């Protein structure tokens, strides 16, 4: 006679923030977004140059400069490179005007010189996912890779999808980056200059963070359900 054993279920996976970084003009550390600004903050003129940034568009350069300190803050980057699980680390980018200057520049070149005037080195910069791809290739991150370009909620949506990747087991770690580069074309479209900066967060599973002794900055909760007003019933006929 066999004895039935109760089914065992694993505890739900939780996503936590373990690293922050930014590349915003005039700022040095993320706490300056809400507090006192230190001297000697990020300067795009000197901060967006270097061999590692050659042939990259401005949005990708900003994203790379924000991702590195975020990974370092999370304890996942040292002198030898990324120390986390590359195969299960995702990159989720939020941007709405990230490649606008690139696309318009290519369109102007085609109108002026036909396709014969295009440079193959710049063609990848017309892909909306070039930013996430640049960060992934720079650090050997081979997990899910996606860019969101869906208006004002894009940044929060990026956090939502990064959390979803972690709690469903699709990724153990996720680098989330919000980036909006400035430029003449962007200013013309928006009617005002863009931020011209980037902010990055590192999310990972709570179990993974605990296993390696990482400092947890925050827990990313599920998106709250939207409340809808009930449709009023028609008034009874007299």
PDB file of C-alpha atoms in Angstrom:
ATOM      1  CA  UNK A   1       0.000   0.000   0.000  1.00  0.00           C
ATOM      2  CA  UNK A   2       1.521   3.298  -1.087  1.00  0.00           C
ATOM      3  CA  UNK A   3       1.412   6.497   0.890  1.00  0.00           C
ATOM      4  CA  UNK A   4       0.696   9.706  -1.000  1.00  0.00           C
ATOM      5  CA  UNK A   5       3.209  12.493  -0.479  1.00  0.00           C
ATOM      6  CA  UNK A   6       2.079  16.121  -0.561  1.00  0.00           C
ATOM      7  CA  UNK A   7       3.262  18.039  -3.608  1.00  0.00           C
ATOM      8  CA  UNK A   8       6.168  20.332  -2.924  1.00  0.00           C
ATOM      9  CA  UNK A   9       6.323  23.778  -4.467  1.00  0.00           C
ATOM     10  CA  UNK A  10       9.309  26.069  -4.755  1.00  0.00           C
ATOM     11  CA  UNK A  11       9.034  29.499  -3.145  1.00  0.00           C
ATOM     12  CA  UNK A  12       8.265  32.277  -5.631  1.00  0.00           C
ATOM     13  CA  UNK A  13      11.294  33.984  -7.140  1.00  0.00           C
ATOM     14  CA  UNK A  14      11.836  37.592  -6.090  1.00  0.00           C
ATOM     15  CA  UNK A  15      13.697  40.293  -8.035  1.00  0.00           C
ATOM     16  CA  UNK A  16      15.899  42.754  -6.141  1.00  0.00           C
ATOM     17  CA  UNK A  17      18.068  45.733  -7.060  1.00  0.00           C
ATOM     18  CA  UNK A  18      21.749  45.294  -6.228  1.00  0.00           C
ATOM     19  CA  UNK A  19      23.450  47.977  -8.293  1.00  0.00           C
ATOM     20  CA  UNK A  20      22.910  51.505  -9.615  1.00  0.00           C
ATOM     21  CA  UNK A  21      24.856  53.689 -11.995  1.00  0.00           C
ATOM     22  CA  UNK A  22      24.377  56.757 -14.121  1.00  0.00           C
ATOM     23  CA  UNK A  23      25.877  58.947 -16.813  1.00  0.00           C
ATOM     24  CA  UNK A  24      24.049  62.229 -16.322  1.00  0.00           C
ATOM     25  CA  UNK A  25      25.796  65.576 -16.923  1.00  0.00           C
ATOM     26  CA  UNK A  26      26.941  67.148 -13.657  1.00  0.00           C
ATOM     27  CA  UNK A  27      26.179  64.106 -11.485  1.00  0.00           C
ATOM     28  CA  UNK A  28      28.592  61.599  -9.952  1.00  0.00           C
ATOM     29  CA  UNK A  29      26.489  59.116  -7.946  1.00  0.00           C
ATOM     30  CA  UNK A  30      22.807  58.107  -8.105  1.00  0.00           C
ATOM     31  CA  UNK A  31      21.941  59.642  -4.726  1.00  0.00           C
ATOM     32  CA  UNK A  32      22.501  63.068  -6.305  1.00  0.00           C
ATOM     33  CA  UNK A  33      19.291  62.622  -8.291  1.00  0.00           C
ATOM     34  CA  UNK A  34      17.410  63.324  -5.051  1.00  0.00           C
ATOM     35  CA  UNK A  35      19.990  65.115  -2.922  1.00  0.00           C
ATOM     36  CA  UNK A  36      23.068  67.303  -2.832  1.00  0.00           C
ATOM     37  CA  UNK A  37      25.149  67.380  -6.019  1.00  0.00           C
ATOM     38  CA  UNK A  38      28.886  66.826  -5.576  1.00  0.00           C
ATOM     39  CA  UNK A  39      31.568  68.656  -7.500  1.00  0.00           C
ATOM     40  CA  UNK A  40      33.199  67.107 -10.537  1.00  0.00           C
ATOM     41  CA  UNK A  41      30.235  65.255 -12.013  1.00  0.00           C
ATOM     42  CA  UNK A  42      29.968  63.426 -15.315  1.00  0.00           C
ATOM     43  CA  UNK A  43      31.029  65.495 -18.324  1.00  0.00           C
ATOM     44  CA  UNK A  44      29.889  64.137 -21.723  1.00  0.00           C
ATOM     45  CA  UNK A  45      32.692  65.959 -23.512  1.00  0.00           C
ATOM     46  CA  UNK A  46      35.365  63.932 -21.723  1.00  0.00           C
ATOM     47  CA  UNK A  47      33.268  60.987 -20.554  1.00  0.00           C
ATOM     48  CA  UNK A  48      32.015  59.801 -23.945  1.00  0.00           C
ATOM     49  CA  UNK A  49      35.400  59.253 -25.559  1.00  0.00           C
ATOM     50  CA  UNK A  50      37.732  56.263 -25.548  1.00  0.00           C
ATOM     51  CA  UNK A  51      38.715  53.287 -27.636  1.00  0.00           C
ATOM     52  CA  UNK A  52      35.824  51.223 -26.257  1.00  0.00           C
ATOM     53  CA  UNK A  53      33.332  53.777 -27.602  1.00  0.00           C
ATOM     54  CA  UNK A  54      34.653  54.114 -31.146  1.00  0.00           C
ATOM     55  CA  UNK A  55      32.062  53.843 -33.935  1.00  0.00           C
ATOM     56  CA  UNK A  56      29.189  53.838 -31.416  1.00  0.00           C
ATOM     57  CA  UNK A  57      26.182  56.138 -31.407  1.00  0.00           C
ATOM     58  CA  UNK A  58      25.655  58.598 -28.577  1.00  0.00           C
ATOM     59  CA  UNK A  59      22.887  56.636 -26.879  1.00  0.00           C
ATOM     60  CA  UNK A  60      25.030  53.487 -26.767  1.00  0.00           C
ATOM     61  CA  UNK A  61      27.968  55.424 -25.356  1.00  0.00           C
ATOM     62  CA  UNK A  62      25.799  56.911 -22.608  1.00  0.00           C
ATOM     63  CA  UNK A  63      24.329  53.496 -21.819  1.00  0.00           C
ATOM     64  CA  UNK A  64      27.768  51.906 -21.572  1.00  0.00           C
ATOM     65  CA  UNK A  65      28.959  54.641 -19.228  1.00  0.00           C
ATOM     66  CA  UNK A  66      25.946  54.043 -16.952  1.00  0.00           C
ATOM     67  CA  UNK A  67      26.025  50.236 -17.085  1.00  0.00           C
ATOM     68  CA  UNK A  68      29.632  49.837 -15.963  1.00  0.00           C
ATOM     69  CA  UNK A  69      29.267  51.635 -12.592  1.00  0.00           C
ATOM     70  CA  UNK A  70      25.975  49.829 -11.976  1.00  0.00           C
ATOM     71  CA  UNK A  71      27.628  46.437 -12.484  1.00  0.00           C
ATOM     72  CA  UNK A  72      30.560  47.522 -10.351  1.00  0.00           C
ATOM     73  CA  UNK A  73      28.206  48.716  -7.600  1.00  0.00           C
ATOM     74  CA  UNK A  74      26.516  45.304  -7.688  1.00  0.00           C
ATOM     75  CA  UNK A  75      29.884  43.579  -7.273  1.00  0.00           C
ATOM     76  CA  UNK A  76      29.669  42.012 -10.738  1.00  0.00           C
ATOM     77  CA  UNK A  77      32.492  43.841 -12.490  1.00  0.00           C
ATOM     78  CA  UNK A  78      36.199  43.819 -11.752  1.00  0.00           C
ATOM     79  CA  UNK A  79      39.413  44.386 -13.651  1.00  0.00           C
ATOM     80  CA  UNK A  80      38.952  41.151 -15.586  1.00  0.00           C
ATOM     81  CA  UNK A  81      35.404  41.955 -16.716  1.00  0.00           C
ATOM     82  CA  UNK A  82      31.950  40.714 -15.837  1.00  0.00           C
ATOM     83  CA  UNK A  83      31.964  38.164 -13.017  1.00  0.00           C
ATOM     84  CA  UNK A  84      28.297  37.171 -13.089  1.00  0.00           C
ATOM     85  CA  UNK A  85      26.479  34.455 -15.055  1.00  0.00           C
ATOM     86  CA  UNK A  86      26.839  35.771 -18.609  1.00  0.00           C
ATOM     87  CA  UNK A  87      24.535  33.162 -20.156  1.00  0.00           C
ATOM     88  CA  UNK A  88      21.661  34.140 -17.875  1.00  0.00           C
ATOM     89  CA  UNK A  89      22.146  37.907 -17.696  1.00  0.00           C
ATOM     90  CA  UNK A  90      19.618  39.982 -19.646  1.00  0.00           C
ATOM     91  CA  UNK A  91      19.821  43.539 -20.927  1.00  0.00           C
ATOM     92  CA  UNK A  92      16.629  45.622 -21.051  1.00  0.00           C
ATOM     93  CA  UNK A  93      16.888  49.158 -22.430  1.00  0.00           C
ATOM     94  CA  UNK A  94      14.318  51.941 -22.399  1.00  0.00           C
ATOM     95  CA  UNK A  95      14.686  54.730 -24.962  1.00  0.00           C
ATOM     96  CA  UNK A  96      12.352  56.733 -27.178  1.00  0.00           C
ATOM     97  CA  UNK A  97      14.745  58.909 -29.208  1.00  0.00           C
ATOM     98  CA  UNK A  98      17.867  56.766 -28.886  1.00  0.00           C
ATOM     99  CA  UNK A  99      18.504  56.223 -32.593  1.00  0.00           C
ATOM    100  CA  UNK A 100      16.538  59.149 -34.040  1.00  0.00           C
ATOM    101  CA  UNK A 101      19.649  61.132 -35.003  1.00  0.00           C
ATOM    102  CA  UNK A 102      21.182  58.049 -36.635  1.00  0.00           C
ATOM    103  CA  UNK A 103      18.120  57.258 -38.740  1.00  0.00           C
ATOM    104  CA  UNK A 104      17.664  60.852 -39.864  1.00  0.00           C
ATOM    105  CA  UNK A 105      21.360  61.108 -40.749  1.00  0.00           C
ATOM    106  CA  UNK A 106      21.141  57.978 -42.894  1.00  0.00           C
ATOM    107  CA  UNK A 107      17.962  59.245 -44.566  1.00  0.00           C
ATOM    108  CA  UNK A 108      19.694  62.533 -45.413  1.00  0.00           C
ATOM    109  CA  UNK A 109      22.672  60.648 -46.856  1.00  0.00           C
ATOM    110  CA  UNK A 110      20.449  58.481 -49.042  1.00  0.00           C
ATOM    111  CA  UNK A 111      18.557  61.549 -50.285  1.00  0.00           C
ATOM    112  CA  UNK A 112      21.804  63.311 -51.116  1.00  0.00           C
ATOM    113  CA  UNK A 113      24.128  60.524 -52.288  1.00  0.00           C
ATOM    114  CA  UNK A 114      21.844  57.471 -52.696  1.00  0.00           C
ATOM    115  CA  UNK A 115      22.683  54.267 -50.832  1.00  0.00           C
ATOM    116  CA  UNK A 116      26.192  54.368 -52.300  1.00  0.00           C
ATOM    117  CA  UNK A 117      27.010  57.105 -49.795  1.00  0.00           C
ATOM    118  CA  UNK A 118      26.227  54.986 -46.735  1.00  0.00           C
ATOM    119  CA  UNK A 119      28.952  53.649 -44.460  1.00  0.00           C
ATOM    120  CA  UNK A 120      28.581  50.009 -43.384  1.00  0.00           C
ATOM    121  CA  UNK A 121      30.146  50.930 -40.032  1.00  0.00           C
ATOM    122  CA  UNK A 122      27.156  53.090 -39.165  1.00  0.00           C
ATOM    123  CA  UNK A 123      24.373  50.838 -40.403  1.00  0.00           C
ATOM    124  CA  UNK A 124      23.976  48.897 -37.092  1.00  0.00           C
ATOM    125  CA  UNK A 125      23.265  52.239 -35.400  1.00  0.00           C
ATOM    126  CA  UNK A 126      19.922  52.447 -37.205  1.00  0.00           C
ATOM    127  CA  UNK A 127      18.624  49.415 -35.284  1.00  0.00           C
ATOM    128  CA  UNK A 128      16.549  50.265 -32.213  1.00  0.00           C
ATOM    129  CA  UNK A 129      18.232  47.411 -30.334  1.00  0.00           C
ATOM    130  CA  UNK A 130      21.784  48.608 -30.986  1.00  0.00           C
ATOM    131  CA  UNK A 131      21.993  50.100 -27.475  1.00  0.00           C
ATOM    132  CA  UNK A 132      21.138  46.879 -25.656  1.00  0.00           C
ATOM    133  CA  UNK A 133      23.359  44.957 -28.045  1.00  0.00           C
ATOM    134  CA  UNK A 134      26.321  47.241 -27.378  1.00  0.00           C
ATOM    135  CA  UNK A 135      26.023  46.768 -23.606  1.00  0.00           C
ATOM    136  CA  UNK A 136      25.641  43.004 -23.971  1.00  0.00           C
ATOM    137  CA  UNK A 137      28.673  42.646 -26.240  1.00  0.00           C
ATOM    138  CA  UNK A 138      30.825  44.883 -24.052  1.00  0.00           C
ATOM    139  CA  UNK A 139      30.302  42.689 -20.987  1.00  0.00           C
ATOM    140  CA  UNK A 140      29.569  39.261 -22.469  1.00  0.00           C
ATOM    141  CA  UNK A 141      25.907  39.210 -21.457  1.00  0.00           C
ATOM    142  CA  UNK A 142      24.224  36.462 -23.474  1.00  0.00           C
ATOM    143  CA  UNK A 143      20.761  36.351 -21.904  1.00  0.00           C
ATOM    144  CA  UNK A 144      17.557  37.938 -23.281  1.00  0.00           C
ATOM    145  CA  UNK A 145      18.167  41.280 -24.980  1.00  0.00           C
ATOM    146  CA  UNK A 146      15.438  43.820 -25.689  1.00  0.00           C
ATOM    147  CA  UNK A 147      14.807  47.544 -26.182  1.00  0.00           C
ATOM    148  CA  UNK A 148      11.494  49.240 -25.316  1.00  0.00           C
ATOM    149  CA  UNK A 149      10.428  52.419 -27.131  1.00  0.00           C
ATOM    150  CA  UNK A 150       6.877  53.024 -25.994  1.00  0.00           C
ATOM    151  CA  UNK A 151       6.611  56.561 -24.671  1.00  0.00           C
ATOM    152  CA  UNK A 152       6.461  57.950 -21.130  1.00  0.00           C
ATOM    153  CA  UNK A 153       6.003  54.567 -19.423  1.00  0.00           C
ATOM    154  CA  UNK A 154       8.987  53.006 -21.180  1.00  0.00           C
ATOM    155  CA  UNK A 155      11.285  53.168 -18.143  1.00  0.00           C
ATOM    156  CA  UNK A 156       8.809  51.534 -15.788  1.00  0.00           C
ATOM    157  CA  UNK A 157       7.971  48.961 -18.431  1.00  0.00           C
ATOM    158  CA  UNK A 158      11.661  48.080 -18.710  1.00  0.00           C
ATOM    159  CA  UNK A 159      11.737  47.380 -14.969  1.00  0.00           C
ATOM    160  CA  UNK A 160       8.558  45.323 -15.277  1.00  0.00           C
ATOM    161  CA  UNK A 161       9.969  43.124 -18.048  1.00  0.00           C
ATOM    162  CA  UNK A 162      13.325  42.731 -16.319  1.00  0.00           C
ATOM    163  CA  UNK A 163      11.510  41.574 -13.201  1.00  0.00           C
ATOM    164  CA  UNK A 164       9.383  39.218 -15.293  1.00  0.00           C
ATOM    165  CA  UNK A 165      12.487  37.648 -16.820  1.00  0.00           C
ATOM    166  CA  UNK A 166      13.889  36.988 -13.361  1.00  0.00           C
ATOM    167  CA  UNK A 167      10.769  35.719 -11.565  1.00  0.00           C
ATOM    168  CA  UNK A 168       9.960  33.354 -14.454  1.00  0.00           C
ATOM    169  CA  UNK A 169      13.498  31.976 -14.488  1.00  0.00           C
ATOM    170  CA  UNK A 170      14.382  33.300 -17.938  1.00  0.00           C
ATOM    171  CA  UNK A 171      17.291  35.223 -16.396  1.00  0.00           C
ATOM    172  CA  UNK A 172      19.196  35.321 -13.125  1.00  0.00           C
ATOM    173  CA  UNK A 173      20.385  38.908 -13.574  1.00  0.00           C
ATOM    174  CA  UNK A 174      19.221  41.858 -15.675  1.00  0.00           C
ATOM    175  CA  UNK A 175      20.851  45.171 -16.524  1.00  0.00           C
ATOM    176  CA  UNK A 176      18.113  47.780 -16.971  1.00  0.00           C
ATOM    177  CA  UNK A 177      19.060  51.055 -18.658  1.00  0.00           C
ATOM    178  CA  UNK A 178      17.072  54.182 -19.424  1.00  0.00           C
ATOM    179  CA  UNK A 179      18.821  56.457 -21.922  1.00  0.00           C
ATOM    180  CA  UNK A 180      17.819  59.525 -23.921  1.00  0.00           C
ATOM    181  CA  UNK A 181      20.520  61.322 -25.929  1.00  0.00           C
ATOM    182  CA  UNK A 182      20.314  64.998 -26.897  1.00  0.00           C
ATOM    183  CA  UNK A 183      20.834  66.435 -30.365  1.00  0.00           C
ATOM    184  CA  UNK A 184      19.505  68.975 -32.824  1.00  0.00           C
ATOM    185  CA  UNK A 185      17.021  66.579 -34.400  1.00  0.00           C
ATOM    186  CA  UNK A 186      15.767  65.413 -30.988  1.00  0.00           C
ATOM    187  CA  UNK A 187      15.286  69.019 -29.886  1.00  0.00           C
ATOM    188  CA  UNK A 188      13.382  69.787 -33.091  1.00  0.00           C
ATOM    189  CA  UNK A 189      11.084  66.799 -32.538  1.00  0.00           C
ATOM    190  CA  UNK A 190      10.421  67.385 -28.830  1.00  0.00           C
ATOM    191  CA  UNK A 191      10.522  71.167 -28.877  1.00  0.00           C
ATOM    192  CA  UNK A 192      12.998  71.056 -25.989  1.00  0.00           C
ATOM    193  CA  UNK A 193      16.406  69.434 -25.351  1.00  0.00           C
ATOM    194  CA  UNK A 194      16.334  65.852 -24.086  1.00  0.00           C
ATOM    195  CA  UNK A 195      18.038  64.657 -20.899  1.00  0.00           C
ATOM    196  CA  UNK A 196      21.231  63.565 -22.688  1.00  0.00           C
ATOM    197  CA  UNK A 197      22.013  60.971 -20.067  1.00  0.00           C
ATOM    198  CA  UNK A 198      21.490  57.415 -18.886  1.00  0.00           C
ATOM    199  CA  UNK A 199      20.667  55.623 -15.635  1.00  0.00           C
ATOM    200  CA  UNK A 200      21.187  51.899 -15.028  1.00  0.00           C
ATOM    201  CA  UNK A 201      19.991  49.370 -12.458  1.00  0.00           C
ATOM    202  CA  UNK A 202      21.132  45.812 -11.856  1.00  0.00           C
ATOM    203  CA  UNK A 203      18.339  43.404 -10.931  1.00  0.00           C
ATOM    204  CA  UNK A 204      18.874  39.814  -9.878  1.00  0.00           C
ATOM    205  CA  UNK A 205      17.050  37.052  -8.106  1.00  0.00           C
ATOM    206  CA  UNK A 206      16.953  37.453  -4.339  1.00  0.00           C
ATOM    207  CA  UNK A 207      18.348  33.944  -3.931  1.00  0.00           C
ATOM    208  CA  UNK A 208      21.274  34.699  -6.217  1.00  0.00           C
ATOM    209  CA  UNK A 209      22.011  37.965  -4.426  1.00  0.00           C
ATOM    210  CA  UNK A 210      21.935  36.237  -1.040  1.00  0.00           C
ATOM    211  CA  UNK A 211      24.187  33.435  -2.246  1.00  0.00           C
ATOM    212  CA  UNK A 212      26.957  35.820  -3.218  1.00  0.00           C
ATOM    213  CA  UNK A 213      26.375  38.208  -0.303  1.00  0.00           C
ATOM    214  CA  UNK A 214      25.300  41.176  -2.415  1.00  0.00           C
ATOM    215  CA  UNK A 215      23.792  44.281  -0.849  1.00  0.00           C
ATOM    216  CA  UNK A 216      20.101  44.582  -1.691  1.00  0.00           C
ATOM    217  CA  UNK A 217      19.045  48.152  -2.445  1.00  0.00           C
ATOM    218  CA  UNK A 218      15.360  47.478  -3.074  1.00  0.00           C
ATOM    219  CA  UNK A 219      12.825  44.797  -3.939  1.00  0.00           C
ATOM    220  CA  UNK A 220      10.969  45.121  -7.231  1.00  0.00           C
ATOM    221  CA  UNK A 221       7.319  44.333  -6.634  1.00  0.00           C
ATOM    222  CA  UNK A 222       4.786  43.226  -9.212  1.00  0.00           C
ATOM    223  CA  UNK A 223       2.974  45.946 -11.095  1.00  0.00           C
ATOM    224  CA  UNK A 224      -0.236  46.890  -9.277  1.00  0.00           C
ATOM    225  CA  UNK A 225      -3.464  45.886 -10.958  1.00  0.00           C
ATOM    226  CA  UNK A 226      -5.349  48.728 -12.590  1.00  0.00           C
ATOM    227  CA  UNK A 227      -8.627  49.641 -10.994  1.00  0.00           C
ATOM    228  CA  UNK A 228     -11.519  50.266 -13.291  1.00  0.00           C
ATOM    229  CA  UNK A 229     -14.740  52.007 -12.356  1.00  0.00           C
ATOM    230  CA  UNK A 230     -17.791  49.759 -12.621  1.00  0.00           C
ATOM    231  CA  UNK A 231     -20.118  50.525 -15.473  1.00  0.00           C
ATOM    232  CA  UNK A 232     -23.261  52.099 -13.986  1.00  0.00           C
ATOM    233  CA  UNK A 233     -26.448  50.155 -14.464  1.00  0.00           C
ATOM    234  CA  UNK A 234     -29.176  51.858 -16.466  1.00  0.00           C
ATOM    235  CA  UNK A 235     -31.861  53.472 -14.383  1.00  0.00           C
ATOM    236  CA  UNK A 236     -35.036  51.409 -14.166  1.00  0.00           C
ATOM    237  CA  UNK A 237     -37.895  52.615 -16.273  1.00  0.00           C
ATOM    238  CA  UNK A 238     -40.710  54.281 -14.413  1.00  0.00           C
TER     239      UNK A 238
END
